[in-house]
JSON list of C-alpha atoms and ligand atoms in Angstrom, two decimals:
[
{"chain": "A", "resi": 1, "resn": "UNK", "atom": "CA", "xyz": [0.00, 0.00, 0.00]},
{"chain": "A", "resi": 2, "resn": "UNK", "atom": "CA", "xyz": [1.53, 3.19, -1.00]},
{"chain": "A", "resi": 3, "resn": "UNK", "atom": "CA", "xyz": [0.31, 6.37, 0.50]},
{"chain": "A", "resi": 4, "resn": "UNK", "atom": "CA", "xyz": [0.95, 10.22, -0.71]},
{"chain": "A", "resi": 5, "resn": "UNK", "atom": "CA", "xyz": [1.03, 13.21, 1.62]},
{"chain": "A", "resi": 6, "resn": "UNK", "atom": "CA", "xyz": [0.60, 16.72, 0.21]},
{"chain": "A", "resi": 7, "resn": "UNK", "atom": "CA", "xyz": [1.10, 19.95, 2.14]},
{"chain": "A", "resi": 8, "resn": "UNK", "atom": "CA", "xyz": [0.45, 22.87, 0.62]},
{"chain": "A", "resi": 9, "resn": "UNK", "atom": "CA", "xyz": [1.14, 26.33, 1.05]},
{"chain": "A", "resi": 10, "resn": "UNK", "atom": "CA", "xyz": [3.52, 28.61, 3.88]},
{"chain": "A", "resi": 11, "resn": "UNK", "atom": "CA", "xyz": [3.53, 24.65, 5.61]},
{"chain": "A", "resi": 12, "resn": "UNK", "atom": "CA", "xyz": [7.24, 24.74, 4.39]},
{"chain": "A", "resi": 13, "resn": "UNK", "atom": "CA", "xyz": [8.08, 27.34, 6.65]},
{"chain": "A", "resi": 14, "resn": "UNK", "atom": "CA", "xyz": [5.29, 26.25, 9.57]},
{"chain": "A", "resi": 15, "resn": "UNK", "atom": "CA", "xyz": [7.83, 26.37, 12.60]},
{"chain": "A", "resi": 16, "resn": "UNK", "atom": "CA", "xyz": [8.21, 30.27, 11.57]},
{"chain": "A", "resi": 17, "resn": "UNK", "atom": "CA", "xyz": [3.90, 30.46, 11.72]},
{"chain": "A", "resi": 18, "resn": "UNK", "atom": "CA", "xyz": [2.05, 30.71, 14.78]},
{"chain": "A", "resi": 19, "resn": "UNK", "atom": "CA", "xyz": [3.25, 28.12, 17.52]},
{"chain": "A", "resi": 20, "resn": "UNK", "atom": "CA", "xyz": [-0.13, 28.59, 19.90]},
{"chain": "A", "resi": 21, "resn": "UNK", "atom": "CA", "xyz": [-2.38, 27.54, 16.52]},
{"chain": "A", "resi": 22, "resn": "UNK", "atom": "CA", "xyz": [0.35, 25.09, 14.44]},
{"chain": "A", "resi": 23, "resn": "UNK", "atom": "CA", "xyz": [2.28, 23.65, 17.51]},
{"chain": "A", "resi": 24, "resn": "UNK", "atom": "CA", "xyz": [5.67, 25.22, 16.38]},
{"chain": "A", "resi": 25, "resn": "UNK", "atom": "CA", "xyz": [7.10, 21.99, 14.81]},
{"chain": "A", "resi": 26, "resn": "UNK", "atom": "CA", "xyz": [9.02, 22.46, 11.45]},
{"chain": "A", "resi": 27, "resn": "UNK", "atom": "CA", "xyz": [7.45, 20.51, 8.31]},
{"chain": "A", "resi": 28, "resn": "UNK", "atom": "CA", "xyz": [11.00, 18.20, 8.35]},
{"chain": "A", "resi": 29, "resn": "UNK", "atom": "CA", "xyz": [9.57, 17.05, 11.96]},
{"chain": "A", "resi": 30, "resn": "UNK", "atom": "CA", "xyz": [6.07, 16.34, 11.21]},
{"chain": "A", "resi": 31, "resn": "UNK", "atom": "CA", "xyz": [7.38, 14.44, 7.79]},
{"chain": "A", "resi": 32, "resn": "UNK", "atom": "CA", "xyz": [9.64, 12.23, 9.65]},
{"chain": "A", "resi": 33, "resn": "UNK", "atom": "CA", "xyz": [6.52, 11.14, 12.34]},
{"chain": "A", "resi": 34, "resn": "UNK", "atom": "CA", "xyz": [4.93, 10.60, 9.05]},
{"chain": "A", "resi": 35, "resn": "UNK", "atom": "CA", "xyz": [7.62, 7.92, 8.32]},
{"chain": "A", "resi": 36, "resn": "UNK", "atom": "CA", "xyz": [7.70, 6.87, 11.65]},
{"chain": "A", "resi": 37, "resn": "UNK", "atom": "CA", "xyz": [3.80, 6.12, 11.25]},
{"chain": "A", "resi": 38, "resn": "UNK", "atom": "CA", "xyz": [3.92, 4.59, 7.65]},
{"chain": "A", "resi": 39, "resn": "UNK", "atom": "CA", "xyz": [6.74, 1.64, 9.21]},
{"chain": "A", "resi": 40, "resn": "UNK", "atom": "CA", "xyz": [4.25, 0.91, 11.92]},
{"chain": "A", "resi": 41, "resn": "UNK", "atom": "CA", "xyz": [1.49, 0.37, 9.81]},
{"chain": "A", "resi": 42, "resn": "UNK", "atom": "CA", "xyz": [3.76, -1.25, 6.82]},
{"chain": "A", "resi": 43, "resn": "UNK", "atom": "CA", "xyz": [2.91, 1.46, 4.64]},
{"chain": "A", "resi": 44, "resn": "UNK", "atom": "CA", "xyz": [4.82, 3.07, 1.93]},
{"chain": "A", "resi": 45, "resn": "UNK", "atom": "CA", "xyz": [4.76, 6.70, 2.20]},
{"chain": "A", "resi": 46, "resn": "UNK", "atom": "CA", "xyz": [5.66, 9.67, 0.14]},
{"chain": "A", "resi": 47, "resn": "UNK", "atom": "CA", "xyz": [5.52, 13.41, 0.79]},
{"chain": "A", "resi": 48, "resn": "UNK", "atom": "CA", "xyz": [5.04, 16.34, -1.18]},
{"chain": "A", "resi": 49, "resn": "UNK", "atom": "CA", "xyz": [5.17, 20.31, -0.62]},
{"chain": "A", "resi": 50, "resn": "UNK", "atom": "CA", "xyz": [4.26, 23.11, -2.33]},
{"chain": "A", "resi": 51, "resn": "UNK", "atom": "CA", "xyz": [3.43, 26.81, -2.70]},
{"chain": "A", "resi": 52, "resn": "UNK", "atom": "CA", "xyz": [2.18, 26.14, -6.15]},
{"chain": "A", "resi": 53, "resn": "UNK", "atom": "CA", "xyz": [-1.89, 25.40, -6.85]},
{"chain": "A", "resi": 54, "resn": "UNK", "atom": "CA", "xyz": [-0.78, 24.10, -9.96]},
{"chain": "A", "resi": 55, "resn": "UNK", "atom": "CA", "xyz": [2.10, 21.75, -9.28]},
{"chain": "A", "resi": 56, "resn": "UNK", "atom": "CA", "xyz": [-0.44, 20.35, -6.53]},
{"chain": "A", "resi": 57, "resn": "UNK", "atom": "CA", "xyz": [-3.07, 19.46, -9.16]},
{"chain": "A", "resi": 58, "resn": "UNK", "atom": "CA", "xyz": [-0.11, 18.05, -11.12]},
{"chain": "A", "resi": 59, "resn": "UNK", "atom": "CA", "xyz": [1.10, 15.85, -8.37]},
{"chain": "A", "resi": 60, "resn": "UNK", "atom": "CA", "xyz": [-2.84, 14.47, -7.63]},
{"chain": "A", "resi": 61, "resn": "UNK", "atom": "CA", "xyz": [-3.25, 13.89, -11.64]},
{"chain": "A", "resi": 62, "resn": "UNK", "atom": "CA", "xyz": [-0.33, 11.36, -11.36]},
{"chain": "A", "resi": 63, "resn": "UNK", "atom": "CA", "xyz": [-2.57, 8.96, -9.14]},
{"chain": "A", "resi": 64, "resn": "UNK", "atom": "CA", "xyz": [-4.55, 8.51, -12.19]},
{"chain": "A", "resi": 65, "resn": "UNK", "atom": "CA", "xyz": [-1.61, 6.20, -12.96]},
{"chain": "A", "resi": 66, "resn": "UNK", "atom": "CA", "xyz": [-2.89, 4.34, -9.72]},
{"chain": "A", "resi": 67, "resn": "UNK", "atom": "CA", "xyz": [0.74, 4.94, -8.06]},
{"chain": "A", "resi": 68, "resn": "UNK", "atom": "CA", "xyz": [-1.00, 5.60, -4.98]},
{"chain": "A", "resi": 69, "resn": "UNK", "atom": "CA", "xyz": [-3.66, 3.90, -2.74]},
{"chain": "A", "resi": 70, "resn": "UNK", "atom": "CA", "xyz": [-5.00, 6.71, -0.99]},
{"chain": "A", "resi": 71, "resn": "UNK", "atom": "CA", "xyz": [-4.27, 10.48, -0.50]},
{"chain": "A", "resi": 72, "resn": "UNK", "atom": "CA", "xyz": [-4.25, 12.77, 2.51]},
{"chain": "A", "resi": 73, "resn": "UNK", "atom": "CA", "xyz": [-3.53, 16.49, 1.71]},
{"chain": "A", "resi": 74, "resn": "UNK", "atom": "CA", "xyz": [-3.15, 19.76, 4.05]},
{"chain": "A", "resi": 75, "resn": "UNK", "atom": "CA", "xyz": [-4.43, 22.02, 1.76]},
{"chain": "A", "resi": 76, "resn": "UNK", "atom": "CA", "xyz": [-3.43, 25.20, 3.83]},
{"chain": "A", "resi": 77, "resn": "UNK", "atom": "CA", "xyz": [-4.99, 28.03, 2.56]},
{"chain": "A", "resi": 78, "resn": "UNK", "atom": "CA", "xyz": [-5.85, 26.63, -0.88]},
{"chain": "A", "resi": 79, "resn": "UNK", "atom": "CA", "xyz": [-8.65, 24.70, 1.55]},
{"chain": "A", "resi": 80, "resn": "UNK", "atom": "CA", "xyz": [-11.01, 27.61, 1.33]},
{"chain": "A", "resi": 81, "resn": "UNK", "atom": "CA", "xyz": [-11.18, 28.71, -2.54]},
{"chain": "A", "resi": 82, "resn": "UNK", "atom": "CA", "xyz": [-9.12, 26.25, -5.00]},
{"chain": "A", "resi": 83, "resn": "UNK", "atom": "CA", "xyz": [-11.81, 25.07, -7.51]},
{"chain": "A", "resi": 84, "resn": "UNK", "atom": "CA", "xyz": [-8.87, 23.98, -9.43]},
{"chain": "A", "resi": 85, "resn": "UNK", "atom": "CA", "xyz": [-7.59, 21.12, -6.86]},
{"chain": "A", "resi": 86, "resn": "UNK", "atom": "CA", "xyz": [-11.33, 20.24, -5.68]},
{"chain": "A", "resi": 87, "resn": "UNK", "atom": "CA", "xyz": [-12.03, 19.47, -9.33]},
{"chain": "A", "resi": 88, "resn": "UNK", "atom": "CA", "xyz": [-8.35, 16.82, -9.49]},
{"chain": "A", "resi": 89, "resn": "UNK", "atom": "CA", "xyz": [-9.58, 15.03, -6.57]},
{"chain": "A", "resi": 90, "resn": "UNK", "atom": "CA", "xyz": [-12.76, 14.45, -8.05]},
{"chain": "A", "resi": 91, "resn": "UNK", "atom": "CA", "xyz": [-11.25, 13.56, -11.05]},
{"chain": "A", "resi": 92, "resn": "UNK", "atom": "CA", "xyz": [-9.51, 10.54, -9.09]},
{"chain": "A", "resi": 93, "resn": "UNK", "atom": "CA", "xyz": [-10.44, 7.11, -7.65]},
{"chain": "A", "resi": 94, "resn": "UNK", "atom": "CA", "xyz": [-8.81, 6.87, -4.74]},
{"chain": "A", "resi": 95, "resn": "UNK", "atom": "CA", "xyz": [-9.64, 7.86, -1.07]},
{"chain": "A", "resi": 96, "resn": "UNK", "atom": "CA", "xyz": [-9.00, 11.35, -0.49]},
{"chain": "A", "resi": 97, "resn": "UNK", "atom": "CA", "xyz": [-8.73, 12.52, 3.49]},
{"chain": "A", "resi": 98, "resn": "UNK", "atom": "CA", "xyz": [-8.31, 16.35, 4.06]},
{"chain": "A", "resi": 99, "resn": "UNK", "atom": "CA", "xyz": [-6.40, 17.50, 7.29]},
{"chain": "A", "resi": 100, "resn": "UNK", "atom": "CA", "xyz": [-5.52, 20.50, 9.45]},
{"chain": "A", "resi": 101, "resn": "UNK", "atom": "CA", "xyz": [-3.58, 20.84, 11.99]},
{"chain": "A", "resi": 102, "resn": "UNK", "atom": "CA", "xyz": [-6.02, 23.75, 13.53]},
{"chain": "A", "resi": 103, "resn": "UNK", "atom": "CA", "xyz": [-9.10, 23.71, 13.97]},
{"chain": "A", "resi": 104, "resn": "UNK", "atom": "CA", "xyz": [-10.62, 25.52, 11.05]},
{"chain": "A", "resi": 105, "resn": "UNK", "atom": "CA", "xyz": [-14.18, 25.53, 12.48]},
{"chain": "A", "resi": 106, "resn": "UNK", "atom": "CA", "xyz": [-12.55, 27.39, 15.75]},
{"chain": "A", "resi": 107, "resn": "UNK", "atom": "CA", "xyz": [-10.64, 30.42, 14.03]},
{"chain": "A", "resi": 108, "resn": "UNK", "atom": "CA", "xyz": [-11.77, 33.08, 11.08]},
{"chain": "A", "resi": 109, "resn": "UNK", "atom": "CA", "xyz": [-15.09, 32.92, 9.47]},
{"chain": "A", "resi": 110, "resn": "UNK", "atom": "CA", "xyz": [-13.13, 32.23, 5.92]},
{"chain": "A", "resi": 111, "resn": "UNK", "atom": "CA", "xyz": [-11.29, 29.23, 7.17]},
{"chain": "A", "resi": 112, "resn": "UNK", "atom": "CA", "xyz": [-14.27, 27.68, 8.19]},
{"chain": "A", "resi": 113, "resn": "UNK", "atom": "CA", "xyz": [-15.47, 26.89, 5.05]},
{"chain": "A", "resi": 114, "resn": "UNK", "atom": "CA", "xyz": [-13.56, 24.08, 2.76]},
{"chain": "A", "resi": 115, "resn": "UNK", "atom": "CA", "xyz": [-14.02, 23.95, -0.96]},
{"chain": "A", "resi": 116, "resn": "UNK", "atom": "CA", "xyz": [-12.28, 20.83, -0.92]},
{"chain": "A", "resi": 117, "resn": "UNK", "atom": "CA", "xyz": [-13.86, 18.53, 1.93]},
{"chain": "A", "resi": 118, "resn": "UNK", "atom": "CA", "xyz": [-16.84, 18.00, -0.27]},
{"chain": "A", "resi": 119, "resn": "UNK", "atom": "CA", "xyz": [-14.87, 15.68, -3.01]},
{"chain": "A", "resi": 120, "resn": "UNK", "atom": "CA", "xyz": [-12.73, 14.09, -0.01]},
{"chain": "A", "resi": 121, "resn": "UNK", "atom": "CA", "xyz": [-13.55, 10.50, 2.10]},
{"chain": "A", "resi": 122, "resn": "UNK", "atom": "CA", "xyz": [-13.54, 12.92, 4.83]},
{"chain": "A", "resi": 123, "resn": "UNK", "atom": "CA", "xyz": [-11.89, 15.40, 6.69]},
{"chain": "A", "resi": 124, "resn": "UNK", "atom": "CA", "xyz": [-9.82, 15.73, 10.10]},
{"chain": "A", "resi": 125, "resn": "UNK", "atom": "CA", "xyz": [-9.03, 19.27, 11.53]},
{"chain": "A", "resi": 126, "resn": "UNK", "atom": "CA", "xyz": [-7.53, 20.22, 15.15]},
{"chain": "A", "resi": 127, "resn": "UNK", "atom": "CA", "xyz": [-5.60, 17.55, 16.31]},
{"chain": "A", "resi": 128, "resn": "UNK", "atom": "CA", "xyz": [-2.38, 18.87, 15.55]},
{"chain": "A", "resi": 129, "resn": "UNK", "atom": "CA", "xyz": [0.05, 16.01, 13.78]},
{"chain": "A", "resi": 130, "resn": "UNK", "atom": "CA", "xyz": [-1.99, 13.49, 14.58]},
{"chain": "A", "resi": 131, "resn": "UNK", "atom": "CA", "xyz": [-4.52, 14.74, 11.96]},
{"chain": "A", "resi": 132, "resn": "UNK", "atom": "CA", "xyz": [-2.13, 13.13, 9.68]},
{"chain": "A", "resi": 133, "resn": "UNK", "atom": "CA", "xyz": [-1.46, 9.97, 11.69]},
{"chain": "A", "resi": 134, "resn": "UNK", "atom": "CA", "xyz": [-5.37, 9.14, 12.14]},
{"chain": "A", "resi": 135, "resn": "UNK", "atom": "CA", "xyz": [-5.93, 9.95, 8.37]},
{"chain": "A", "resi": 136, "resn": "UNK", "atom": "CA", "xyz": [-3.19, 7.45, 7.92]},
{"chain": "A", "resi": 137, "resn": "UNK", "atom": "CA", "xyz": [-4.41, 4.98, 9.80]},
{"chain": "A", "resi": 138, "resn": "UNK", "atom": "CA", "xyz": [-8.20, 5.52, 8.85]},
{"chain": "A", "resi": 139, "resn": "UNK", "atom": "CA", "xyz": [-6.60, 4.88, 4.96]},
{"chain": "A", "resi": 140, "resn": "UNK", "atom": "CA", "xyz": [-4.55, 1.53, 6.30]},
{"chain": "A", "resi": 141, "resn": "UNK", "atom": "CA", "xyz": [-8.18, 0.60, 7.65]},
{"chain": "A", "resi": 142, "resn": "UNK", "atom": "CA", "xyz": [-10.05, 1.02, 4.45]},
{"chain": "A", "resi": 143, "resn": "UNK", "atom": "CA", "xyz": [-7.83, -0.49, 2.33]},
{"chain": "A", "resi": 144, "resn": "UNK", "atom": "CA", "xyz": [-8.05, -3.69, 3.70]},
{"chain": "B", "resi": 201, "resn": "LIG", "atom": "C1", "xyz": [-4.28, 24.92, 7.84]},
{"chain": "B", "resi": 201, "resn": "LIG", "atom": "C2", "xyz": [-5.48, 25.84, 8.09]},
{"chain": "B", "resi": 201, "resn": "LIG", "atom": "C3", "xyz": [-5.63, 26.84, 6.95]},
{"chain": "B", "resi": 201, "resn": "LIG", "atom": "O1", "xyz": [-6.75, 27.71, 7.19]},
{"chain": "B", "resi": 201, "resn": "LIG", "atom": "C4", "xyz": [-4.39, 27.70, 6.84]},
{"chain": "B", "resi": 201, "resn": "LIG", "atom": "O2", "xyz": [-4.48, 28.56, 5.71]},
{"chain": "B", "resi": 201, "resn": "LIG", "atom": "C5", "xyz": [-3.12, 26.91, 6.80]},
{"chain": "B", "resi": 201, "resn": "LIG", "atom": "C6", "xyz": [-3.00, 25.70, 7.62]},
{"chain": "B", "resi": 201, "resn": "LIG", "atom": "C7", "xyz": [-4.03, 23.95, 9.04]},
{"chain": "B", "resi": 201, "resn": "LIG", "atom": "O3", "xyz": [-3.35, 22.95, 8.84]},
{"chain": "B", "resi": 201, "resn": "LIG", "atom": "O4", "xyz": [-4.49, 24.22, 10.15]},
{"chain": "B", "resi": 201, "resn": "LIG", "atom": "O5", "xyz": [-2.13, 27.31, 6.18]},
{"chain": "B", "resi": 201, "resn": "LIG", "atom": "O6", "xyz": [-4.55, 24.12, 6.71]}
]
């Protein structure tokens, strides 16, 4: 089973953001529990960033090759208005699972509305890293 991670926007630079919202970790930190996770669960994992909405759409086209079993993507601010990545994941077959590491139902009126979520398996926002890790195992679960 083969699993992609996308994080998108400003989460390259994430221990320079807010540390009382995004917990301070740096994107290298959360990546490597990410690994840690995908050898407990005898997954393979890869993980993608970027700034760019369209090098995202790119890199979610390229599971029409079935490379990957599932998808779980941070959208970051891209959450709340890209039409463009909504309309890739709907274009794929695979399990989709969008995560935050806020809250975004707890903080500005904009974030609390996700463009994406709609198209996804479901979403998981708040729980700081461990959005990833339950989205992880939630996609190790439903692939069985
Ligand atoms: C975020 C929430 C978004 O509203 C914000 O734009 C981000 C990060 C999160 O993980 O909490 O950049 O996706």
């Amino acid at each position: 089973m083969k699993i992609l991670v996308i994080h998108g926007p400003n989460l390259n630079i994430l221990e320079k953001r807010n540390s009382s919202i995004y917990g301070g970790k740096a994107l290298e930190a959360i990546n490597s529990l990410i690994e840690e996770k995908a050898k407990e669960l005898g997954v393979e994992v890869e993980t993608f960033q970027s700034n760019f909405e369209g090098a995202i759409v790119d890199k979610i086209q390229t599971s029409l090759d079935l490379r990957y079993d599932g998808i779980i993507i941070n959208p970051a601010a891209f959450t709340h208005y890209s039409i463009a990545i909504r309309d890739a994941i709907e274009a794929i077959d695979i399990p989709v699972i969008e995560v935050h590491l806020s809250n975004i139902y707890g903080r500005d009126e904009f974030r609390s509305k996700s463009v994406i979520a709609p198209v996804c398996k479901g979403q998981i926002t708040g729980l700081g890293v461990y959005s990833y890790l339950v989205a992880m195992e939630a996609l190790k679960l439903m692939n069985k």
